[in-house]
Coordinates of C-alpha atoms in Angstrom, one line a residue:
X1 CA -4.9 -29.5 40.1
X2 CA -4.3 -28.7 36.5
X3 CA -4.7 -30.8 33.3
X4 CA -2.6 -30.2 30.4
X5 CA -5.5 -28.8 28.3
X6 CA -5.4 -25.5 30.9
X7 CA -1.5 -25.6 31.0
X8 CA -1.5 -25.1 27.5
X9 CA -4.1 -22.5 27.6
X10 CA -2.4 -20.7 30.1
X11 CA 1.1 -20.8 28.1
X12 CA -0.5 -19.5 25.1
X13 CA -2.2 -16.2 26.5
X14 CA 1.1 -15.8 28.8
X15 CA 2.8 -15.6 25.4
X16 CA 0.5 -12.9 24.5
X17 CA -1.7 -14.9 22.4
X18 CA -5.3 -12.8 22.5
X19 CA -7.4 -14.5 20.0
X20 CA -8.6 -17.7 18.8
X21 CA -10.7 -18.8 16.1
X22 CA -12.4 -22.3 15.6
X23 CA -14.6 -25.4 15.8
X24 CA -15.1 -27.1 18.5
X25 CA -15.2 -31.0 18.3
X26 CA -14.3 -33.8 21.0
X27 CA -10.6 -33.5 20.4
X28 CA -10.2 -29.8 20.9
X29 CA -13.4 -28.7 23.0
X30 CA -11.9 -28.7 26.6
X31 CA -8.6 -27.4 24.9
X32 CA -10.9 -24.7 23.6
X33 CA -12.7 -23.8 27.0
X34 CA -9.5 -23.4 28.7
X35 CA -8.6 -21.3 26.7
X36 CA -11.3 -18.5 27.4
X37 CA -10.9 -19.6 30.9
X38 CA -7.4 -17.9 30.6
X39 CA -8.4 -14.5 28.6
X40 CA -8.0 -15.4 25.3
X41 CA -10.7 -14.3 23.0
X42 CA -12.3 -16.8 20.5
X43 CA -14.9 -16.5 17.8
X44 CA -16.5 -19.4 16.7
X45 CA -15.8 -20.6 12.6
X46 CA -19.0 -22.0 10.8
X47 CA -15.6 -24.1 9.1
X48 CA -12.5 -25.8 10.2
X49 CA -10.6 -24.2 6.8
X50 CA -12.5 -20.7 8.2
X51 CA -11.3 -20.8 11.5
X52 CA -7.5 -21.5 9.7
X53 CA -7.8 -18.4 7.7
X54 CA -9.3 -15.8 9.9
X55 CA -6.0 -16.7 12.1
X56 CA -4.3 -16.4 9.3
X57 CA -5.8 -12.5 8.4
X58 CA -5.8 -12.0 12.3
X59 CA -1.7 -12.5 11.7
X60 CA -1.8 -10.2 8.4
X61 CA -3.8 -7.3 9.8
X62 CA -2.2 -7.4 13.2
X63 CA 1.4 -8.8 13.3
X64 CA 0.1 -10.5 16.3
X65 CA -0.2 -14.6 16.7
X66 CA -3.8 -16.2 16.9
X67 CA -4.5 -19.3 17.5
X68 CA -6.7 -21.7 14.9
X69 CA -8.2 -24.7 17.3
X70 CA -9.9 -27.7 15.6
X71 CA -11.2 -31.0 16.8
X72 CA -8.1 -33.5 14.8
X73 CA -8.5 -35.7 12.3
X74 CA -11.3 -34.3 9.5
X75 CA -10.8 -31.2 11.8
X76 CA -7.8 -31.1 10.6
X77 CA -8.2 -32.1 7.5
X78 CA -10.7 -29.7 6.7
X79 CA -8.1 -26.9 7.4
X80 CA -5.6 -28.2 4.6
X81 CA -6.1 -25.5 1.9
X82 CA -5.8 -22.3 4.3
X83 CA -2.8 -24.1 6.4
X84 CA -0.9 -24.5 3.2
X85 CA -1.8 -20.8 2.1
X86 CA -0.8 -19.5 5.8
X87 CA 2.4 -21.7 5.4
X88 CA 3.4 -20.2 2.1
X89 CA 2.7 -16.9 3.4
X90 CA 5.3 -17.6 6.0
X91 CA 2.2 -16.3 8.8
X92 CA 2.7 -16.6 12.4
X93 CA 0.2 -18.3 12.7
X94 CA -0.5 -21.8 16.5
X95 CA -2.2 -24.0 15.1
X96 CA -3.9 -25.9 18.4
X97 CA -5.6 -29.6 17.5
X98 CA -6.4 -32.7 19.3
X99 CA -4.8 -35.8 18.3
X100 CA -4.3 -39.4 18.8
X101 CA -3.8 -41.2 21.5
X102 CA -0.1 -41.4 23.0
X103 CA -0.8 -45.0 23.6
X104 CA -1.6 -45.5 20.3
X105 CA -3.9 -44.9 17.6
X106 CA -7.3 -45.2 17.3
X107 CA -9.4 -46.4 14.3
X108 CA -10.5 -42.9 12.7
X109 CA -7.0 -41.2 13.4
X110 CA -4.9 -40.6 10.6
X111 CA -0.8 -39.4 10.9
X112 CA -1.2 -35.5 11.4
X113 CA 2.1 -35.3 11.5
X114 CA 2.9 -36.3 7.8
X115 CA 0.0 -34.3 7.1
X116 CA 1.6 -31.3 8.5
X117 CA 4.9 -32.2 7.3
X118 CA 3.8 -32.2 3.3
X119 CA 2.3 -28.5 3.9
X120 CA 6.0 -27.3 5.4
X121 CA 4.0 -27.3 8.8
X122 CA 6.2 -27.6 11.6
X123 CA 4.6 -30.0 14.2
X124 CA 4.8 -29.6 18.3
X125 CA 3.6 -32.7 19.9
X126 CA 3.8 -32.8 23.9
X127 CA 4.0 -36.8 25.0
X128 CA 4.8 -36.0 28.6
X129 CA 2.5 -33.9 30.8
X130 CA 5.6 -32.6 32.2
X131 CA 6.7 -30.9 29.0
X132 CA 3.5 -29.6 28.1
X133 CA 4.1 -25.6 29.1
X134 CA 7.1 -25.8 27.3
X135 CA 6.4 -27.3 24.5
X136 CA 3.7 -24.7 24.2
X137 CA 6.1 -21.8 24.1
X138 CA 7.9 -23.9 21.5
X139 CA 5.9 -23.8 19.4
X140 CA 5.1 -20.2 19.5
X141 CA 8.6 -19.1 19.8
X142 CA 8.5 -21.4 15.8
X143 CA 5.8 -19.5 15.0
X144 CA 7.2 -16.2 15.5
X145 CA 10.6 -16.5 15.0
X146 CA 10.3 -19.0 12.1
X147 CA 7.8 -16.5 10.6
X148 CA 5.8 -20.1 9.8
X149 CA 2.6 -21.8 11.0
X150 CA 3.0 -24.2 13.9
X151 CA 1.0 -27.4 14.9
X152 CA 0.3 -27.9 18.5
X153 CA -1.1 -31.6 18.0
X154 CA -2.4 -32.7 21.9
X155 CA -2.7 -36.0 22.3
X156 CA -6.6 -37.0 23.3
X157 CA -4.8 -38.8 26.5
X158 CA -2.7 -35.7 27.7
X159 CA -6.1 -33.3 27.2
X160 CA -7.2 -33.6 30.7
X161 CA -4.4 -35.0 32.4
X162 CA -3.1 -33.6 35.7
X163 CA 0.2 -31.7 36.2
X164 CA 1.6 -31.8 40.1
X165 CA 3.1 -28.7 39.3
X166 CA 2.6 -26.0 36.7
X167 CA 6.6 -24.1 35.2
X168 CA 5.8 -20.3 34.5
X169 CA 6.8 -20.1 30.8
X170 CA 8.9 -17.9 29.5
X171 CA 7.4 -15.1 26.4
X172 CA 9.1 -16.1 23.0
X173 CA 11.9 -14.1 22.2
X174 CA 11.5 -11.6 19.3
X175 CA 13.0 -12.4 15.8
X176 CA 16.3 -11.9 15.2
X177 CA 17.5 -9.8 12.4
X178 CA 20.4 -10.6 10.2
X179 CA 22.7 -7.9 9.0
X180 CA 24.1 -9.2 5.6
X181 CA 27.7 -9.4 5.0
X182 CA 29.9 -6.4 3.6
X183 CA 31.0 -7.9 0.8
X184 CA 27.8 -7.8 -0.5
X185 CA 27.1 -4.2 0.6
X186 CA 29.9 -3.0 -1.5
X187 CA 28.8 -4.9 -4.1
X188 CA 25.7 -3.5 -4.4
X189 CA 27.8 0.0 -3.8
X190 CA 29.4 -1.0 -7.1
X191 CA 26.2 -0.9 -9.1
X192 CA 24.6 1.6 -7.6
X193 CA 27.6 3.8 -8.3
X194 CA 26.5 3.5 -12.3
X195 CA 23.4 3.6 -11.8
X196 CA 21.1 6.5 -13.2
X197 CA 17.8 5.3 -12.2
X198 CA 17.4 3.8 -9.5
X199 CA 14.4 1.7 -8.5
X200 CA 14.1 0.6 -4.5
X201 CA 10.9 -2.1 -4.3
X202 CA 9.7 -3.6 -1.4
X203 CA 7.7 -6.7 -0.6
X204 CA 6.0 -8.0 2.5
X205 CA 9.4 -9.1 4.4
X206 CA 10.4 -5.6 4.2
X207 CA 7.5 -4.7 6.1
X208 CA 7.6 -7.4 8.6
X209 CA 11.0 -6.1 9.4
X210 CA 9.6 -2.9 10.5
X211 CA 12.1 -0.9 7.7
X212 CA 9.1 1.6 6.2
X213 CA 11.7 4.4 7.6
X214 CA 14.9 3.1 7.2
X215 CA 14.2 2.7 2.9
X216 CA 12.3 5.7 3.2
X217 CA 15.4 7.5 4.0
X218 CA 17.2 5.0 1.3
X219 CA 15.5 5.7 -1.1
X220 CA 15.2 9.5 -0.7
X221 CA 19.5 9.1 -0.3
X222 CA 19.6 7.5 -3.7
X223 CA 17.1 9.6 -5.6
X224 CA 15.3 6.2 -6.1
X225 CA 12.0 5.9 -7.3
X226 CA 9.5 3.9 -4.8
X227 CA 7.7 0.7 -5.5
X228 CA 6.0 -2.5 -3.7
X229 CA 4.9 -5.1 -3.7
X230 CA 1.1 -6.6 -3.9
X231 CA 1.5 -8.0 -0.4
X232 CA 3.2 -4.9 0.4
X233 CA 0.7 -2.5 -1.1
X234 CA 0.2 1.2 0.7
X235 CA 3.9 0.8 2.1
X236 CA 5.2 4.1 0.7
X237 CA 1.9 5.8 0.8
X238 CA 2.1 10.0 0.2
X239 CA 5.6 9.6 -0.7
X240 CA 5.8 12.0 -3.8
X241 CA 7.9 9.3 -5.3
X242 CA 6.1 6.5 -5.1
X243 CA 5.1 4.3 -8.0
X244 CA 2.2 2.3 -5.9
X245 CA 2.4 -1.0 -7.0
X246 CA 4.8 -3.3 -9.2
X247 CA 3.5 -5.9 -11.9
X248 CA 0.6 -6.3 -13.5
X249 CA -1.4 -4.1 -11.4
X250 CA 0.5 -1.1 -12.1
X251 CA -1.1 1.7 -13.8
X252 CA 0.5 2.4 -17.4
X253 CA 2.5 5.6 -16.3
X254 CA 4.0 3.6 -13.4
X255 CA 5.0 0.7 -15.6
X256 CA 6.4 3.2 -17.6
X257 CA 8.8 4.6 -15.0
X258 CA 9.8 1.1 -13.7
X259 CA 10.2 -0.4 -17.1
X260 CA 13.0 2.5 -17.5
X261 CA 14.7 1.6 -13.8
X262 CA 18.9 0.2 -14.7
X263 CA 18.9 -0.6 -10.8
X264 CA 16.6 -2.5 -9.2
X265 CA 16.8 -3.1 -4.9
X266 CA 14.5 -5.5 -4.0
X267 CA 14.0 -5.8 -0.3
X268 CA 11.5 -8.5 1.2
X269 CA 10.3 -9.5 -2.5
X270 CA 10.4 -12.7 -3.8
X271 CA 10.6 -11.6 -7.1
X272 CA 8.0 -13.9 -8.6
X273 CA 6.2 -13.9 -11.6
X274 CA 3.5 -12.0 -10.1
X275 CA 5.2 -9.3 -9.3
X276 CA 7.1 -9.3 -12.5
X277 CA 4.4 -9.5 -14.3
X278 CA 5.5 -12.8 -16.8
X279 CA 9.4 -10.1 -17.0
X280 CA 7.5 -7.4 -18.5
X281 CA 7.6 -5.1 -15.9
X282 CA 11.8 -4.3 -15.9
X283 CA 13.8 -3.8 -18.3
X284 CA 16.0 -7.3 -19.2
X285 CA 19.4 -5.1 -19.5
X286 CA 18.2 -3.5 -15.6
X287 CA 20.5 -5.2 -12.7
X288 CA 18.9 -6.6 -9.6
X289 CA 20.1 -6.9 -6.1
X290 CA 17.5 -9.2 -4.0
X291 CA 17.6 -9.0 -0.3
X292 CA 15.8 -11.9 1.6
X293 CA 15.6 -13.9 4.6
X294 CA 15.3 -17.2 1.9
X295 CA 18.1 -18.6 1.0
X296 CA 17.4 -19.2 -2.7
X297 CA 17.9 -16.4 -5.0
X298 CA 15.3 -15.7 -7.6
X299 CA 16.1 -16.6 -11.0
X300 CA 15.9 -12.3 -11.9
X301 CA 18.4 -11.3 -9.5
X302 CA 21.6 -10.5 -10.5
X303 CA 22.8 -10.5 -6.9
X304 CA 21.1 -12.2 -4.0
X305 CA 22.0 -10.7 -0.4
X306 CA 20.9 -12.9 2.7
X307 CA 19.4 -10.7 5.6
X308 CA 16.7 -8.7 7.4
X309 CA 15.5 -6.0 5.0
X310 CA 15.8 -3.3 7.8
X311 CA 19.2 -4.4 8.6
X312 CA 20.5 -4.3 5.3
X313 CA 19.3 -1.3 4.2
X314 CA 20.9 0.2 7.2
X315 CA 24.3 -0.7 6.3
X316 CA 23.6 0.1 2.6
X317 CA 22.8 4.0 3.4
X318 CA 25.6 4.0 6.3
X319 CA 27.9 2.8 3.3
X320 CA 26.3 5.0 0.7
X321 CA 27.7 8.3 2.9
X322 CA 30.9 6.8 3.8
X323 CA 31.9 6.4 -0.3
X324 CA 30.2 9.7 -1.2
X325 CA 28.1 7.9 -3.2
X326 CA 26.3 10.8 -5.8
X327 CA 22.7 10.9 -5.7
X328 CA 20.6 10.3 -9.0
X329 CA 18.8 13.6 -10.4
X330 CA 15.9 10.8 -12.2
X331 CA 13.2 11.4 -9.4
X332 CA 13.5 15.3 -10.0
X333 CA 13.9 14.5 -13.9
X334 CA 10.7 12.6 -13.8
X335 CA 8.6 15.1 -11.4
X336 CA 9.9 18.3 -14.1
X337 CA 8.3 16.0 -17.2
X338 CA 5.0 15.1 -15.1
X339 CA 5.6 11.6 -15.3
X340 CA 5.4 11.3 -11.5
X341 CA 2.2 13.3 -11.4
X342 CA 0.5 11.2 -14.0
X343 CA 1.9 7.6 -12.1
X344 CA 0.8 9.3 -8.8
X345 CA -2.7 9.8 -10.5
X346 CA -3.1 6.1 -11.0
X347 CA -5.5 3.9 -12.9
X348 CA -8.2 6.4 -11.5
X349 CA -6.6 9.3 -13.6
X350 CA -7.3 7.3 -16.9
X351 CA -10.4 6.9 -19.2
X352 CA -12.1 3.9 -19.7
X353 CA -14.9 2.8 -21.7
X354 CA -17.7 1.7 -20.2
X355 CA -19.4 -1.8 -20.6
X356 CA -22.2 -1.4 -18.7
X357 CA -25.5 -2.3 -20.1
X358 CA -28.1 -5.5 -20.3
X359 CA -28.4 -5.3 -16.2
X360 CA -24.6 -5.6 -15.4
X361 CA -22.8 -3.1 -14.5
X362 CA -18.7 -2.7 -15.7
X363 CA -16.6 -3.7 -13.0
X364 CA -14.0 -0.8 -13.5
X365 CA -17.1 2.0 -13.4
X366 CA -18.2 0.2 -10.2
X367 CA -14.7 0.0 -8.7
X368 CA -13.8 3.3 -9.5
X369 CA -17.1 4.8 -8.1
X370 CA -17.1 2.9 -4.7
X371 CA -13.2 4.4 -4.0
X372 CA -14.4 7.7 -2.8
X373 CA -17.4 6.1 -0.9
X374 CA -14.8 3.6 1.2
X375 CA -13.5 4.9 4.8
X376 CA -10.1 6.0 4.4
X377 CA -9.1 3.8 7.3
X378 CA -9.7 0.7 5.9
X379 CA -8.4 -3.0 5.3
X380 CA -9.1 -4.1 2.4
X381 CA -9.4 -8.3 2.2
X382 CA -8.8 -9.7 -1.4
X383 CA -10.4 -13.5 -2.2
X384 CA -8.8 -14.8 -5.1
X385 CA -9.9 -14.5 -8.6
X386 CA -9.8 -12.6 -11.8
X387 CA -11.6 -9.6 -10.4
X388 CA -8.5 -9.3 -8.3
X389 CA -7.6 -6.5 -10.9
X390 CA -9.9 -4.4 -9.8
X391 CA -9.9 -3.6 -6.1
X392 CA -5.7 -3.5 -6.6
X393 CA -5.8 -1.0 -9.2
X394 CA -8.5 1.5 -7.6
X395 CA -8.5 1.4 -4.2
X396 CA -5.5 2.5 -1.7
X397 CA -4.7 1.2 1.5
X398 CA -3.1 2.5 4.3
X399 CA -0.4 0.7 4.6
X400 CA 0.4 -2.9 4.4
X401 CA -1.3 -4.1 7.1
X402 CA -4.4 -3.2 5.5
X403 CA -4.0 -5.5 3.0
X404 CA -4.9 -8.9 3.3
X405 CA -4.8 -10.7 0.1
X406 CA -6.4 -14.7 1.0
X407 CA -5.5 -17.1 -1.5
X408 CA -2.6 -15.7 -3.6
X409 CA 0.5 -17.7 -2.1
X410 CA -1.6 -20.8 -2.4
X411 CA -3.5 -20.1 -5.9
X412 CA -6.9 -20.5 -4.1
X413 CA -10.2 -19.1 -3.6
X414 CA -12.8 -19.1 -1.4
X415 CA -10.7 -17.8 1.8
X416 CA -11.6 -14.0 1.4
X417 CA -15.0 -14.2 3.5
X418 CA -13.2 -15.7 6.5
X419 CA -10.0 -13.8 5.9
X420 CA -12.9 -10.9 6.3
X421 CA -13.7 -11.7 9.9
X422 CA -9.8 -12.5 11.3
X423 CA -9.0 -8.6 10.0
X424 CA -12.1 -7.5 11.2
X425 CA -11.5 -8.7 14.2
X426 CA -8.1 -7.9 14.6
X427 CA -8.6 -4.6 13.5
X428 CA -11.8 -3.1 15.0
X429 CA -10.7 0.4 14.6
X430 CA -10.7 -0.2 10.7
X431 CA -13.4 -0.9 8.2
X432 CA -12.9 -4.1 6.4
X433 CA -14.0 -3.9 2.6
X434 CA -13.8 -7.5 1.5
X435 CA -13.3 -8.3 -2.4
X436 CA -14.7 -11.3 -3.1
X437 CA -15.5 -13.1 -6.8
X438 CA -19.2 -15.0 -6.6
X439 CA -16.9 -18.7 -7.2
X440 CA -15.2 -18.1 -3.8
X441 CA -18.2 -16.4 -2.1
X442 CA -20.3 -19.4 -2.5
X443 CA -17.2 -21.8 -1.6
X444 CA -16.5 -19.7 1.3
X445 CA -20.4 -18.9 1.9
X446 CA -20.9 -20.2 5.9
X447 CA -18.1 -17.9 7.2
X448 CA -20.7 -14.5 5.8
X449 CA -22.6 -15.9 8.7
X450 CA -18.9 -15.5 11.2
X451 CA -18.3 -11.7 10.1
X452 CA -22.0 -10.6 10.5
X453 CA -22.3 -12.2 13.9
X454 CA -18.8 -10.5 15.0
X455 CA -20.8 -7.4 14.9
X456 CA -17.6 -5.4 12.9
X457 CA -18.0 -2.8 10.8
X458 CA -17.7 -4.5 6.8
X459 CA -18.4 -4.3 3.2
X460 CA -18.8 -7.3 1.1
X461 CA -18.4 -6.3 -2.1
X462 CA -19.5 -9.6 -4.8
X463 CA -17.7 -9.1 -8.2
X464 CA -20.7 -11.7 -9.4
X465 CA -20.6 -12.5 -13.1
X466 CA -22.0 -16.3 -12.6
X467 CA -18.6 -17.7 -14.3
X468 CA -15.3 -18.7 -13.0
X469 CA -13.8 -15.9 -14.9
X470 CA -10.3 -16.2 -14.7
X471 CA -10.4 -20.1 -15.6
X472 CA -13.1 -18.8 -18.5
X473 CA -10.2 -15.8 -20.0
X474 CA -7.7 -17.8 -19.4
X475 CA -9.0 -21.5 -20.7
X476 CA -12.0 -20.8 -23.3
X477 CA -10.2 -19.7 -26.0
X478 CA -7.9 -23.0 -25.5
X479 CA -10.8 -25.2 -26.0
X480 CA -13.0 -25.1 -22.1
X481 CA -16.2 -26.1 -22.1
X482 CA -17.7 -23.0 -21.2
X483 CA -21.1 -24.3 -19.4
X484 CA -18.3 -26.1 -16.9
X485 CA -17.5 -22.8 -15.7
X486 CA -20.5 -20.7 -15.4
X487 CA -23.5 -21.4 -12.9
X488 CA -26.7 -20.0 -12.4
X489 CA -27.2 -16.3 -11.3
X490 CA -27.3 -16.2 -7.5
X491 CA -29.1 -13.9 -5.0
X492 CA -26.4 -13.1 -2.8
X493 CA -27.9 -9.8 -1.2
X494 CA -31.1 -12.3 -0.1
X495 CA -28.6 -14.8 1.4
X496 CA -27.0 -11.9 3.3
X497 CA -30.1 -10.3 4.4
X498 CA -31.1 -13.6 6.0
X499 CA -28.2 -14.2 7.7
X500 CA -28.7 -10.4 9.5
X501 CA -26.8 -8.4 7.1
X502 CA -27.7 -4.9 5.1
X503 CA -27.6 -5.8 1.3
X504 CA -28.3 -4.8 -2.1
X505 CA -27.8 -5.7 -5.5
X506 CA -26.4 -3.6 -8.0
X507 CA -26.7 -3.2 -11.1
X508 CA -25.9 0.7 -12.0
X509 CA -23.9 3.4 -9.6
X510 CA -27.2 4.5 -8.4
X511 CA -27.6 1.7 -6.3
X512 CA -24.4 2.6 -4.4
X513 CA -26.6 5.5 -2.5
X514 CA -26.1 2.5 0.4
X515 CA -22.6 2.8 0.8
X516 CA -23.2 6.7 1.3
X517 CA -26.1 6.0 3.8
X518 CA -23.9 3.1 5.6
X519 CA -21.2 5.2 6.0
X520 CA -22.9 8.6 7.3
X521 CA -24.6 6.7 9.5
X522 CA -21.5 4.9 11.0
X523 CA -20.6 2.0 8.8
X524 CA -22.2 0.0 11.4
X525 CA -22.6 -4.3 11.2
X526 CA -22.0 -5.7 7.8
X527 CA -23.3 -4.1 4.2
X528 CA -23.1 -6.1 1.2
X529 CA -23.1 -5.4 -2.4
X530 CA -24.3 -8.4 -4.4
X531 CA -22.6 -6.3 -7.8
X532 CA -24.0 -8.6 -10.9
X533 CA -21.0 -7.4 -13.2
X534 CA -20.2 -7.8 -17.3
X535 CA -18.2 -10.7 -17.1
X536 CA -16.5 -9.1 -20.7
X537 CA -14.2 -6.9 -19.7
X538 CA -10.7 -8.1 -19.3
X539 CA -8.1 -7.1 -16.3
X540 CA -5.1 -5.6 -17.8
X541 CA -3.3 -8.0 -15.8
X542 CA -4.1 -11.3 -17.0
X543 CA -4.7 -9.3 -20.8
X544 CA -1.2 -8.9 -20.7
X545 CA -0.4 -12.4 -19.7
X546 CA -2.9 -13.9 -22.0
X547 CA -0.8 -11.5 -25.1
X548 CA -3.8 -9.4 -25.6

C-alpha cells in the first residue's frame, strides 16, 4: 500500500523535481522521507526561511523547480520573508508543508491559506486521498507555468493515509509563449523607423524566455546598443556592443551612452526605479516600448506590448526585413569615438581614490582586487545591502544564471548565505562567490553552517563595516540615531573557522594571498573573507539617489 505522503513524493520527482531543501518537523517529516525514498535530493536548512531561499536560488541558478519542505504552522511562518521574495521574483519555486487537519483544526494551527494568499502564494490543498497525485502535478504545472511559487499544504490526516491505487501523473507541460499582436509590432516599426539610436535592454523575463539569440540578432539588425538588467546581468556578455548593466550600477561611460538612446526596447524589464535609477538613466524626450508577460505597463513606457520576450522579438526582426527598415550607423559612431571601448572597460577602467587606512580596507580597492582572483566560471550570490554597489560594478558574470541577487524584489536582507547554498548546490560545476553585508550575515548566520556542510566549492566575501550602512547613508543625515544602527565589530572569520570553514580577515590586499592559494589549490570547501571595510565611502548608486 501507499500513503499519500509517498504519492506525493513520487509525483514530484516524476515531474522532474531533483532537489529539496528543508526542516523537518512533525507535519512535514514522513513527507520529507518519502521524498528521498523516491530520488529526490534534500539538504537539510539550519532555518525554515533558509530552506525557502536556497529553493529559491536553486530556481535562479538552475531554471529547474526545487522543493522547500517545512513542518506547518511556525514552519511556515518562519518562511514568510523568503516566500514573499520568491513570490515577487515570480520563482518556480513547490513549496511542500504539513497542515491542519481535514477534520478540522487543531489548537496551534493557524489559516496557511490566507497566509499564503497575502504573499500572492497560490495554495494546492489535496482533501481527498484520491486526488493527491494530481493535485501534486497541479501545483507544479502553477509553479512552472505561472512562473510563481506554489504551496502544497498536506493535511496532517492525508500524510500517511493509504491509496488503493496509485494514477501515474502526467510531467507539467512547458510554458507557453505569447506572440504579441501586430498592431503593436508595427507600432513599434513606426518608432524605430526615426530612431537614430537605438537602445535594446533586457531584464530577467527575457532570459527566462530563452531569447539571448533571438535579440542578439535584434539588436545587431537595428545597430542597437546592448543593455540589461541587474537580474539580467552577464546576458549580452563579449558582445562588442554591450553596455553591461542599466541604472545606478552602470559605469559613467555606459550611462553616458544610454542617457543619449531616443529608442528604448525593453524586453522582460519591469522598468522600475531600480533599473532607472530614480529616471536618471534615459533621457525624458527617449520613447519606450515595454514588452512583458504583466499586464500593467510601467509608468516610463510609452508603449506597453503584452508577450513572451522571445516571441516578440521574433516578429519585430521578421517585420524589421519585410519594411526594409534602415539600420542605425550609432554602434559604429560610438566604437570610431571610443566611447564603446571606454563603457566596455567598466568601472574597473576608472581611478579611484583610496580610503583605506585605520585597519579598514576601501571596499572598491578590495572589490576591484578580488575580480581577477575569482574563477571565471562563477555565480555570484548578492545579499541585500548598501555594499550591493560593489560586487555589481566590478565583477562579471557569466550570464544570468550566474546571478542570484537574494533580497532585492522583497527589500530584504539576510537571504544571501542561504541563497549561497541553493546555487551552490544547483550549480556544482560553478564557484559560488557570495556577497554578503555583516547586517544580513549575522541575520542569515546558521545557514554558513548549510553551505560549508554541502561540501561546494564557495567564497564568502563579508563587506563588514559594523553599521547598517545603507539605513546609516540614507537616514543619518535626516536625523537617525546613529548608535541604532551600528553594532560591535564581529569576528566572523572565527565563527567560520569553527563551523569547518577556511577564513581570514582582511584588512589590506595582502591578506587576499588566500584567494590565490584557494584557488590553485582547487577552490575546494568554503573560504571566507571576514573584509572589515571603511564604512565612508559612498556607492555611486545610492550617492546619486541621495543628490550627492
Amino acid at each position: 500500500m501507499t500513503t499519500c505522503a509517498t504519492a506525493v513524493a513520487r509525483a514530484l520527482a516524476d515531474c522532474g523535481v531533483g532537489h529539496a531543501f528543508g526542516l523537518v518537523g512533525g507535519g512535514n517529516v514522513l513527507a520529507t522521507a518519502a521524498l528521498t525514498r523516491a530520488g529526490v535530493h534534500y539538504t537539510a536548512a539550519r532555518h525554515e526561511g533558509g530552506a525557502m531561499a536556497m529553493a529559491d536560488a536553486y530556481f535562479r541558478a538552475t531554471g529547474r523547480v526545487a522543493v522547500c519542505t517545512t513542518t506547518h504552522g511556525p514552519g511556515l511562518a518562519n518562511t514568510v520573508t523568503a516566500l514573499a521574495e520568491a513570490a515577487k521574483n515570480r520563482s518556480s519555486v513547490v513549496l511542500l508543508c504539513g497542515d491542519a487537519p481535514v477534520a478540522g483544526p487543531r489548537a496551534h494551527d493557524i489559516d496557511q491559506s490566507a497566509l499564503a494568499a497575502s504573499l500572492g502564494v497560490p495554495v494546492v490543498r489535496p482533501t481527498d486521498p484520491g486526488t493527491v497525485v494530481e493535485d501534486t502535478v497541479r501545483a507544479v504545472r502553477t509553479a512552472t507555468a505561472g512562473q510563481c511559487p506554489v504551496a502544497l499544504f498536506l493535511p496532517a490526516d492525508l500524510t500517511d493515509r493509504e491509496l488503493s491505487a496509485v494514477p501515474v501523473p502526467m510531467a507539467p507541460p512547458p510554458p507557453q509563449a505569447h506572440a504579441g499582436h501586430s498592431v503593436d509590432v508595427d507600432e513599434i516599426l513606426t518608432l524605430l523607423s526615426g530612431a537614430r539610436r537605438p537602445l535594446l535592454l533586457a531584464g530577467l523575463g527575457a532570459w527566462r524566455s530563452g531569447a539571448v539569440k533571438i535579440l542578439t540578432d535584434l539588436g545587431d539588425r537595428l545597430g542597437a546598443l546592448l543593455a540589461t538588467t541587474v537580474m539580467a546581468n552577464g546576458m549580452f556578455a563579449g558582445h562588442p556592443a554591450a553596455l553591461g548593466l542599466c541604472g545606478g550600477f552602470a559605469s559613467p561611460p555606459a550611462a553616458a551612452l544610454m542617457g543619449e538612446a531616443d529608442v528604448v526596447l525593453a524586453f522582460g524589464a519591469g522598468l522600475d526605479d531600480f533599473t532607472l535609477h530614480g529616471g536618471r538613466i534615459l533621457d525624458p524626450a527617449a520613447r519606450v516600448v515595454q514588452v512583458t508577460l504583466e499586464g500593467a505597463r510601467a509608468p516610463r513606457a510609452d508603449l506597453a506590448v503584452r508577450g513572451d520576450a522571445a516571441a516578440v522579438a521574433t516578429r519585430l526582426l521578421d517585420a524589421a526585413d519585410e519594411h526594409g527598415l534602415i539600420r542605425s550607423p550609432w554602434r559604429e559612431r560610438a566604437a570610431a569615438s571610443g566611447a564603446l571601448r571606454r563603457a566596455a572597460g567598466g568601472w574597473a577602467a576608472l581611478p579611484h581614490p583610496d580610503a583605506s587606512g585605520g585597519g579598514r580596507i576601501d571596499p572598491r580597492t578590495l572589490t576591484r582586487a578580488l575580480a581577477p582572483l575569482l574563477p571565471a566560471d562563477r555565480t555570484v550570490v548578492l545579499d541585500g545591502g548598501h555594499f550591493i554597489g560593489w560586487p555589481a560594478m566590478y565583477w562579471p558574470v557569466p550570464d544570468p544564471a550566474g546571478m542570484v541577487f537574494t533580497g532585492a524584489a522583497f527589500q530584504s536582507i539576510g537571504l544571501g548565505l542561504a541563497g549561497a547554498v541553493g546555487a551552490a548546490v544547483g550549480r556544482p560545476d560553478r564557484t559560488t562567490v557570495a556577497a554578503v553585508g555583516d547586517g544580513g550575515a549575522l541575520m542569515g548566520l546558521p545557514e554558513l553552517d548549510t553551505l560549508v556542510r554541502s561540501g561546494r566549492s564557495a567564497l564568502v566575501v563579508v563587506y563588514d563595516d559594523a553599521s547598517y550602512g545603507f539605513e546609516e547613508h540614507m537616514y543619518v543625515p535626516r536625523g537617525a540615531d546613529a548608535a541604532t544602527l551600528r553594532f560591535a565589530d564581529t569576528d566572523f572569520a572565527g565563527v567560520a573557522r569553527a563551523l569547518g570553514a577556511r577564513a581570514v580577515t582582511v584588512r589590506d590586499l595582502d591578506a587576499l594571498d588566500v584567494v590565490r592559494e584557494w584557488t590553485t589549490e582547487g577552490a575546494v570547501g568554503t573560504l571566507l573573507l571576514d573584509c572589515k571595510i571603511s564604512r565612508d565611502v559612498l556607492a555611486p548608486f545610492l550617492s546619486d539617489l541621495l543628490g550627492h
